[in-house]
Amino acid sequence: MRTAAALVALAATATVASAHWPGADAANARKRHSDIKRSSGYQLSGYYAGQDFLNLFDFATGSQNGGLANFVDQETAWNQGLVEVKKGEVHLRTASWVNPDGNTLNAIKLTSKAAYAEGLYLWDIARMPQVCGSWPAIWSTGPDWPNGGEIDLVEYVSLQSKNGFSVHTGPGCWAGSTGYSAEGMLAGANSLNCDAHATDSQGCGFRTTQNATCGVGANAKGAGVYALEWSSAGIKAWYFPRGQVPQDIKDKNPNPWSWSTPDMYIAAEGCNPSTYFQPQTLVVNSNICGTWPEGVWHTDGDYSGQSSGSCAALTGADTCRDYVLNSAHDFSHAYWRIKSFSVYNY
Ligand SMILES: *[C@@H]1O[C@H](CO)[C@@H](O)[C@H](O)[C@H]1NC(C)=O
């Protein structure tokens, strides 16, 4: 979420990742072995849906990254209908009107009461924001940013359909170049450098090669499950579209070793999690405009799955800010429907 202006100018991506696993046969043999050994290693420590989900969080107030979102307290959120539990799902909305200050729209930023470290975290999302100017994210941050680490599990803007996974750390944390399937978002020498200071705050970001892994594309398929595994081996993240959620997740007996190659893998070899990550506070928010959406407002987004054209072209507005302040009613599309959040530990 500490996205620097540098990121927004990106028009191309460098392929830094490869899904190939060297020594496939030996690795498969090891994997099969570890599947057997570890298949029931993770135990459910918490399953949160509806009000139980909301009880995990506080409503943070203020603004973020130069955005127009005015994050409101819990009472305001309920009074204005921005939060609701319906059919077991948590709806998190953005106001579709401009505040009397003429500059902001009310929105929600949930921050977890607890901090979370090693474990497996599953976010089952039914629907996510899809509108030009939105900047939704599910992320987490440790103390003393960036030294306590930041992990962005869901992040995209506007009508982008390829999710961005990233981590931001202090100096010395490098992503490897194998063991995951997404593509580096930054080109050049720092594309695998997760050090926030060396990358103008961006850290190491990875965009899925597969389309429809967030936003409008994911919604069309009923959205899906985002998974994050933090273990001594490193930090891995996956997106599973609704029709392709592994059966072991549905059975509440998840076995990450049996899943597909992760979208992102920050391996301990280049970035020991115990050095670079402290227990993380989870955040779910929907920002509006701000550095990233404004910065790519005029950008055609083939690389990000926004093949429908730039938001400038689609809306006819010259800036994100102009568009939002004149078409706030479109922010009725900027809502989340969250089915559940679950935590597994050894
Ligand atoms: C990616 O998904 C979006 C949203 O469904 C769609 O508009 C776009 O055309 C897709 N891009 C490609 C290359 O298939």
XYZ file of C-alpha atoms and ligand atoms in Angstrom:
360
model
C 0.000 0.000 0.000
C 2.980 2.275 0.287
C 2.917 2.527 -3.455
C 5.289 5.094 -4.802
C 4.734 7.305 -7.794
C 7.403 5.271 -9.585
C 5.079 2.323 -9.793
C 2.368 4.153 -11.591
C 4.444 4.962 -14.629
C 4.895 1.294 -15.421
C 3.666 0.414 -18.840
C 5.473 -2.865 -19.226
C 6.507 -5.702 -17.017
C 9.596 -7.811 -16.951
C 9.235 -11.520 -16.774
C 11.307 -12.491 -13.798
C 9.446 -15.531 -12.668
C 9.288 -19.019 -13.918
C 6.892 -21.708 -12.875
C 9.504 -24.339 -13.586
C 10.885 -26.200 -10.717
C 14.425 -27.451 -11.279
C 14.998 -31.148 -10.814
C 11.334 -31.891 -11.270
C 11.471 -35.617 -10.679
C 13.370 -35.434 -7.423
C 11.214 -32.529 -6.319
C 8.049 -34.417 -7.143
C 9.262 -37.373 -5.184
C 9.998 -35.128 -2.224
C 6.674 -33.414 -2.661
C 4.786 -36.692 -2.701
C 6.608 -37.703 0.403
C 5.861 -34.425 2.150
C 2.230 -34.628 1.028
C 1.872 -37.845 2.942
C 3.833 -36.640 5.892
C 2.223 -33.242 6.118
C -1.259 -33.674 4.695
C -3.005 -33.040 7.980
C -0.405 -30.698 9.457
C -2.583 -27.621 9.480
C -5.335 -27.377 12.066
C -8.147 -24.872 11.884
C -7.551 -22.222 14.568
C -10.311 -19.862 13.561
C -13.104 -19.586 10.997
C -14.741 -16.173 10.813
C -17.807 -15.187 8.830
C -20.464 -12.492 9.225
C -20.377 -10.683 12.555
C -17.604 -13.003 13.783
C -15.452 -11.667 10.967
C -16.213 -8.056 11.850
C -15.428 -8.729 15.508
C -11.798 -9.351 14.550
C -11.377 -5.770 13.383
C -11.404 -2.141 14.372
C -12.551 0.578 11.997
C -9.541 2.813 11.359
C -10.186 6.449 10.478
C -8.268 8.939 8.356
C -6.981 8.758 4.803
C -4.192 6.967 2.951
C -1.840 7.420 -0.028
C -3.332 10.759 -1.086
C -6.713 9.136 -1.705
C -10.175 10.690 -1.487
C -11.422 7.952 0.854
C -12.323 9.244 4.286
C -12.230 6.122 6.439
C -15.019 6.298 8.972
C -15.518 4.890 12.446
C -17.686 1.888 13.151
C -20.776 3.838 14.182
C -20.728 6.008 11.070
C -20.134 2.966 8.877
C -23.221 1.184 10.252
C -25.361 4.339 10.288
C -24.564 5.096 6.673
C -25.103 1.522 5.516
C -21.471 1.090 4.505
C -21.198 -2.148 6.429
C -23.792 -4.891 6.558
C -24.031 -8.616 7.193
C -26.344 -10.212 4.673
C -26.870 -13.932 4.039
C -23.792 -14.603 6.120
C -21.585 -12.376 3.975
C -19.923 -9.170 5.128
C -20.613 -6.294 2.753
C -18.123 -3.444 2.898
C -19.146 -0.474 0.804
C -17.893 2.913 -0.232
C -20.152 5.949 -0.070
C -21.675 6.851 -3.424
C -21.921 10.516 -2.494
C -19.369 13.268 -1.880
C -19.049 14.608 1.652
C -19.956 18.257 2.367
C -16.219 19.047 2.295
C -16.413 18.531 -1.475
C -13.269 16.428 -1.414
C -13.903 13.045 0.133
C -16.142 9.979 0.051
C -16.636 7.867 3.134
C -15.119 4.416 3.013
C -13.999 1.572 5.260
C -10.621 0.506 6.514
C -10.641 -2.512 8.801
C -7.538 -3.195 10.890
C -7.252 -6.388 12.904
C -7.245 -6.298 16.698
C -4.745 -9.157 16.787
C -1.443 -9.553 14.969
C -0.724 -12.693 12.953
C 2.541 -14.491 12.289
C 3.305 -17.963 10.904
C 0.229 -19.720 9.641
C -2.044 -20.310 6.691
C -4.651 -17.639 5.985
C -7.586 -18.051 3.625
C -9.795 -15.209 2.434
C -12.945 -16.346 0.683
C -14.229 -13.400 -1.310
C -17.524 -13.424 -3.218
C -17.213 -10.039 -4.830
C -14.730 -7.183 -4.940
C -14.764 -3.514 -6.006
C -14.910 -2.861 -9.744
C -14.983 0.768 -10.787
C -12.523 3.275 -12.244
C -10.816 5.113 -9.398
C -11.042 2.421 -6.732
C -7.947 1.038 -5.002
C -8.961 -2.004 -2.968
C -6.556 -4.062 -0.919
C -6.255 -6.849 1.596
C -2.845 -6.467 3.157
C -0.958 -6.527 6.411
C 1.779 -4.607 8.105
C 4.222 -5.113 10.951
C 5.542 -2.499 13.355
C 8.146 0.113 12.373
C 7.415 0.050 8.634
C 9.125 -1.227 6.583
C 11.286 -3.131 9.072
C 8.383 -5.186 10.421
C 7.401 -6.042 6.829
C 4.287 -5.529 4.772
C 2.477 -8.180 2.743
C -0.073 -7.246 0.088
C -2.286 -10.213 -0.701
C -4.903 -8.433 -2.823
C -4.178 -5.165 -4.535
C -5.266 -3.618 -7.813
C -6.854 -0.431 -9.044
C -9.805 0.548 -11.207
C -10.779 -2.190 -13.703
C -7.549 -4.133 -13.502
C -8.057 -7.890 -13.562
C -4.596 -9.215 -12.696
C -3.967 -9.173 -8.977
C -0.776 -7.739 -7.542
C 0.927 -9.616 -4.709
C 3.829 -7.855 -3.017
C 5.998 -7.526 0.047
C 7.813 -4.505 1.387
C 10.674 -4.910 3.831
C 13.818 -3.378 5.231
C 17.114 -3.813 3.331
C 18.398 -7.283 2.394
C 15.239 -9.183 1.492
C 15.272 -10.507 -2.065
C 12.720 -12.622 -3.865
C 14.134 -15.594 -5.744
C 13.362 -16.067 -9.410
C 11.731 -19.495 -9.335
C 9.003 -21.347 -7.518
C 6.165 -18.988 -8.389
C 4.119 -18.091 -11.427
C 3.492 -14.328 -11.363
C 5.573 -11.689 -13.123
C 7.630 -8.965 -11.485
C 5.962 -5.578 -11.642
C 9.192 -3.609 -11.629
C 11.754 -4.063 -14.357
C 15.505 -3.826 -13.922
C 18.022 -4.534 -11.213
C 15.580 -4.007 -8.375
C 12.749 -6.158 -9.716
C 13.354 -8.780 -7.032
C 14.436 -6.396 -4.292
C 11.810 -6.215 -1.556
C 13.585 -3.382 0.273
C 11.098 -0.521 0.387
C 13.781 2.139 0.581
C 15.648 0.855 -2.479
C 12.473 0.704 -4.587
C 10.854 4.071 -3.882
C 8.586 2.305 -1.362
C 7.300 -0.282 -3.795
C 9.051 -3.396 -2.568
C 8.845 -6.491 -4.753
C 5.529 -6.814 -6.543
C 4.228 -9.680 -8.681
C 1.307 -9.568 -11.046
C -0.467 -12.772 -12.000
C 0.077 -13.905 -15.574
C -3.415 -15.395 -15.523
C -6.224 -12.891 -16.130
C -9.330 -12.497 -13.967
C -7.551 -12.911 -10.628
C -9.114 -9.811 -9.063
C -11.717 -7.111 -9.629
C -14.058 -7.212 -12.592
C -12.573 -10.391 -14.084
C -12.706 -12.304 -10.806
C -16.241 -11.084 -10.078
C -17.439 -12.514 -13.371
C -16.505 -15.971 -12.056
C -17.940 -15.470 -8.573
C -14.529 -14.347 -7.223
C -12.603 -16.923 -5.185
C -10.095 -17.647 -2.448
C -6.835 -15.831 -1.712
C -4.410 -17.884 0.339
C -1.311 -16.777 2.176
C 1.090 -19.178 3.817
C 3.753 -17.840 6.132
C 6.133 -20.578 7.280
C 9.824 -20.924 8.028
C 10.246 -21.729 4.302
C 9.037 -18.280 3.303
C 5.867 -16.516 2.243
C 3.638 -17.959 -0.469
C 0.424 -16.610 -1.929
C -2.206 -18.074 -4.255
C -5.436 -17.065 -5.903
C -8.018 -19.728 -6.706
C -11.010 -18.714 -8.855
C -14.366 -19.881 -7.527
C -14.587 -22.912 -9.799
C -11.039 -24.007 -9.002
C -10.852 -23.818 -5.219
C -9.049 -26.980 -4.053
C -11.310 -29.522 -2.431
C -9.094 -29.608 0.685
C -9.862 -25.917 1.258
C -13.587 -26.600 0.966
C -13.121 -29.504 3.368
C -11.318 -27.240 5.871
C -8.317 -29.555 5.674
C -5.981 -27.481 3.500
C -2.793 -28.989 2.193
C -0.737 -26.292 0.447
C 1.825 -28.865 -0.708
C -0.796 -30.338 -2.989
C -1.744 -27.010 -4.587
C -0.571 -25.448 -7.816
C 2.592 -23.345 -7.961
C 1.991 -20.231 -5.845
C 1.531 -16.900 -7.587
C 4.121 -15.380 -5.254
C 6.866 -17.046 -3.232
C 9.336 -15.069 -1.169
C 11.647 -17.923 -0.230
C 13.514 -17.957 3.064
C 16.793 -18.437 1.175
C 16.699 -14.818 0.022
C 14.483 -13.377 2.714
C 14.239 -15.153 6.017
C 10.754 -14.338 7.314
C 11.941 -14.387 10.912
C 14.316 -11.536 10.067
C 12.091 -9.437 7.829
C 8.578 -9.925 9.157
C 7.110 -9.235 12.565
C 3.535 -10.207 13.511
C 1.225 -8.495 11.064
C -1.863 -6.380 11.548
C -4.373 -7.284 8.822
C -6.026 -4.534 6.817
C -8.979 -4.554 4.428
C -9.672 -1.251 2.761
C -11.024 0.483 -0.322
C -9.206 3.639 -1.172
C -10.407 6.051 -3.851
C -8.006 7.731 -6.289
C -4.687 8.565 -4.631
C -1.238 7.877 -6.081
C -1.765 4.635 -7.975
C -5.229 5.091 -9.587
C -4.430 8.701 -10.449
C -1.038 7.715 -11.839
C -2.438 5.118 -14.263
C -5.605 7.043 -15.095
C -4.459 7.576 -18.696
C -2.759 4.205 -19.071
C -4.123 1.420 -21.222
C -3.806 -1.570 -19.026
C -3.283 -4.658 -21.135
C -0.460 -5.692 -18.816
C -2.799 -5.479 -15.853
C -5.807 -7.130 -17.462
C -7.600 -3.829 -18.007
C -7.949 -4.321 -21.728
C -11.116 -2.261 -21.915
C -9.099 0.979 -22.225
C -7.782 3.595 -19.836
C -10.110 5.053 -17.241
C -9.585 8.455 -18.855
C -10.945 7.076 -22.122
C -13.723 5.080 -20.482
C -15.017 7.903 -18.293
C -14.118 10.972 -20.346
C -12.675 12.570 -17.209
C -9.147 13.941 -17.294
C -8.277 12.928 -13.725
C -9.432 10.314 -11.283
C -10.340 13.054 -8.863
C -12.551 14.872 -11.405
C -14.306 11.653 -12.263
C -15.008 10.611 -8.696
C -16.154 13.987 -7.453
C -18.573 14.263 -10.396
C -19.697 10.629 -10.582
C -19.634 9.503 -6.976
C -22.778 7.419 -7.573
C -20.579 5.002 -9.584
C -18.950 4.064 -6.295
C -21.940 1.903 -5.571
C -19.812 -0.658 -7.517
C -16.923 -0.346 -5.078
C -18.025 -2.965 -2.594
C -16.653 -6.169 -1.136
C -18.653 -9.234 -0.203
C -16.537 -11.343 2.098
C -17.650 -14.899 2.787
C -15.044 -15.879 5.365
C -11.558 -15.544 6.710
C -9.907 -18.584 8.209
C -6.668 -19.243 10.006
C -4.795 -22.544 10.177
C -1.756 -23.330 12.298
C 0.309 -26.364 13.139
C -9.062 -9.812 -18.734
O -10.272 -9.741 -18.009
C -10.957 -8.521 -18.209
C -12.149 -8.538 -17.299
O -12.958 -9.654 -17.511
C -11.361 -8.374 -19.671
O -11.996 -7.142 -19.867
C -10.114 -8.450 -20.520
O -10.477 -8.401 -21.879
C -9.323 -9.695 -20.233
N -8.068 -9.629 -20.934
C -7.627 -10.637 -21.660
C -6.319 -10.428 -22.323
O -8.247 -11.676 -21.801
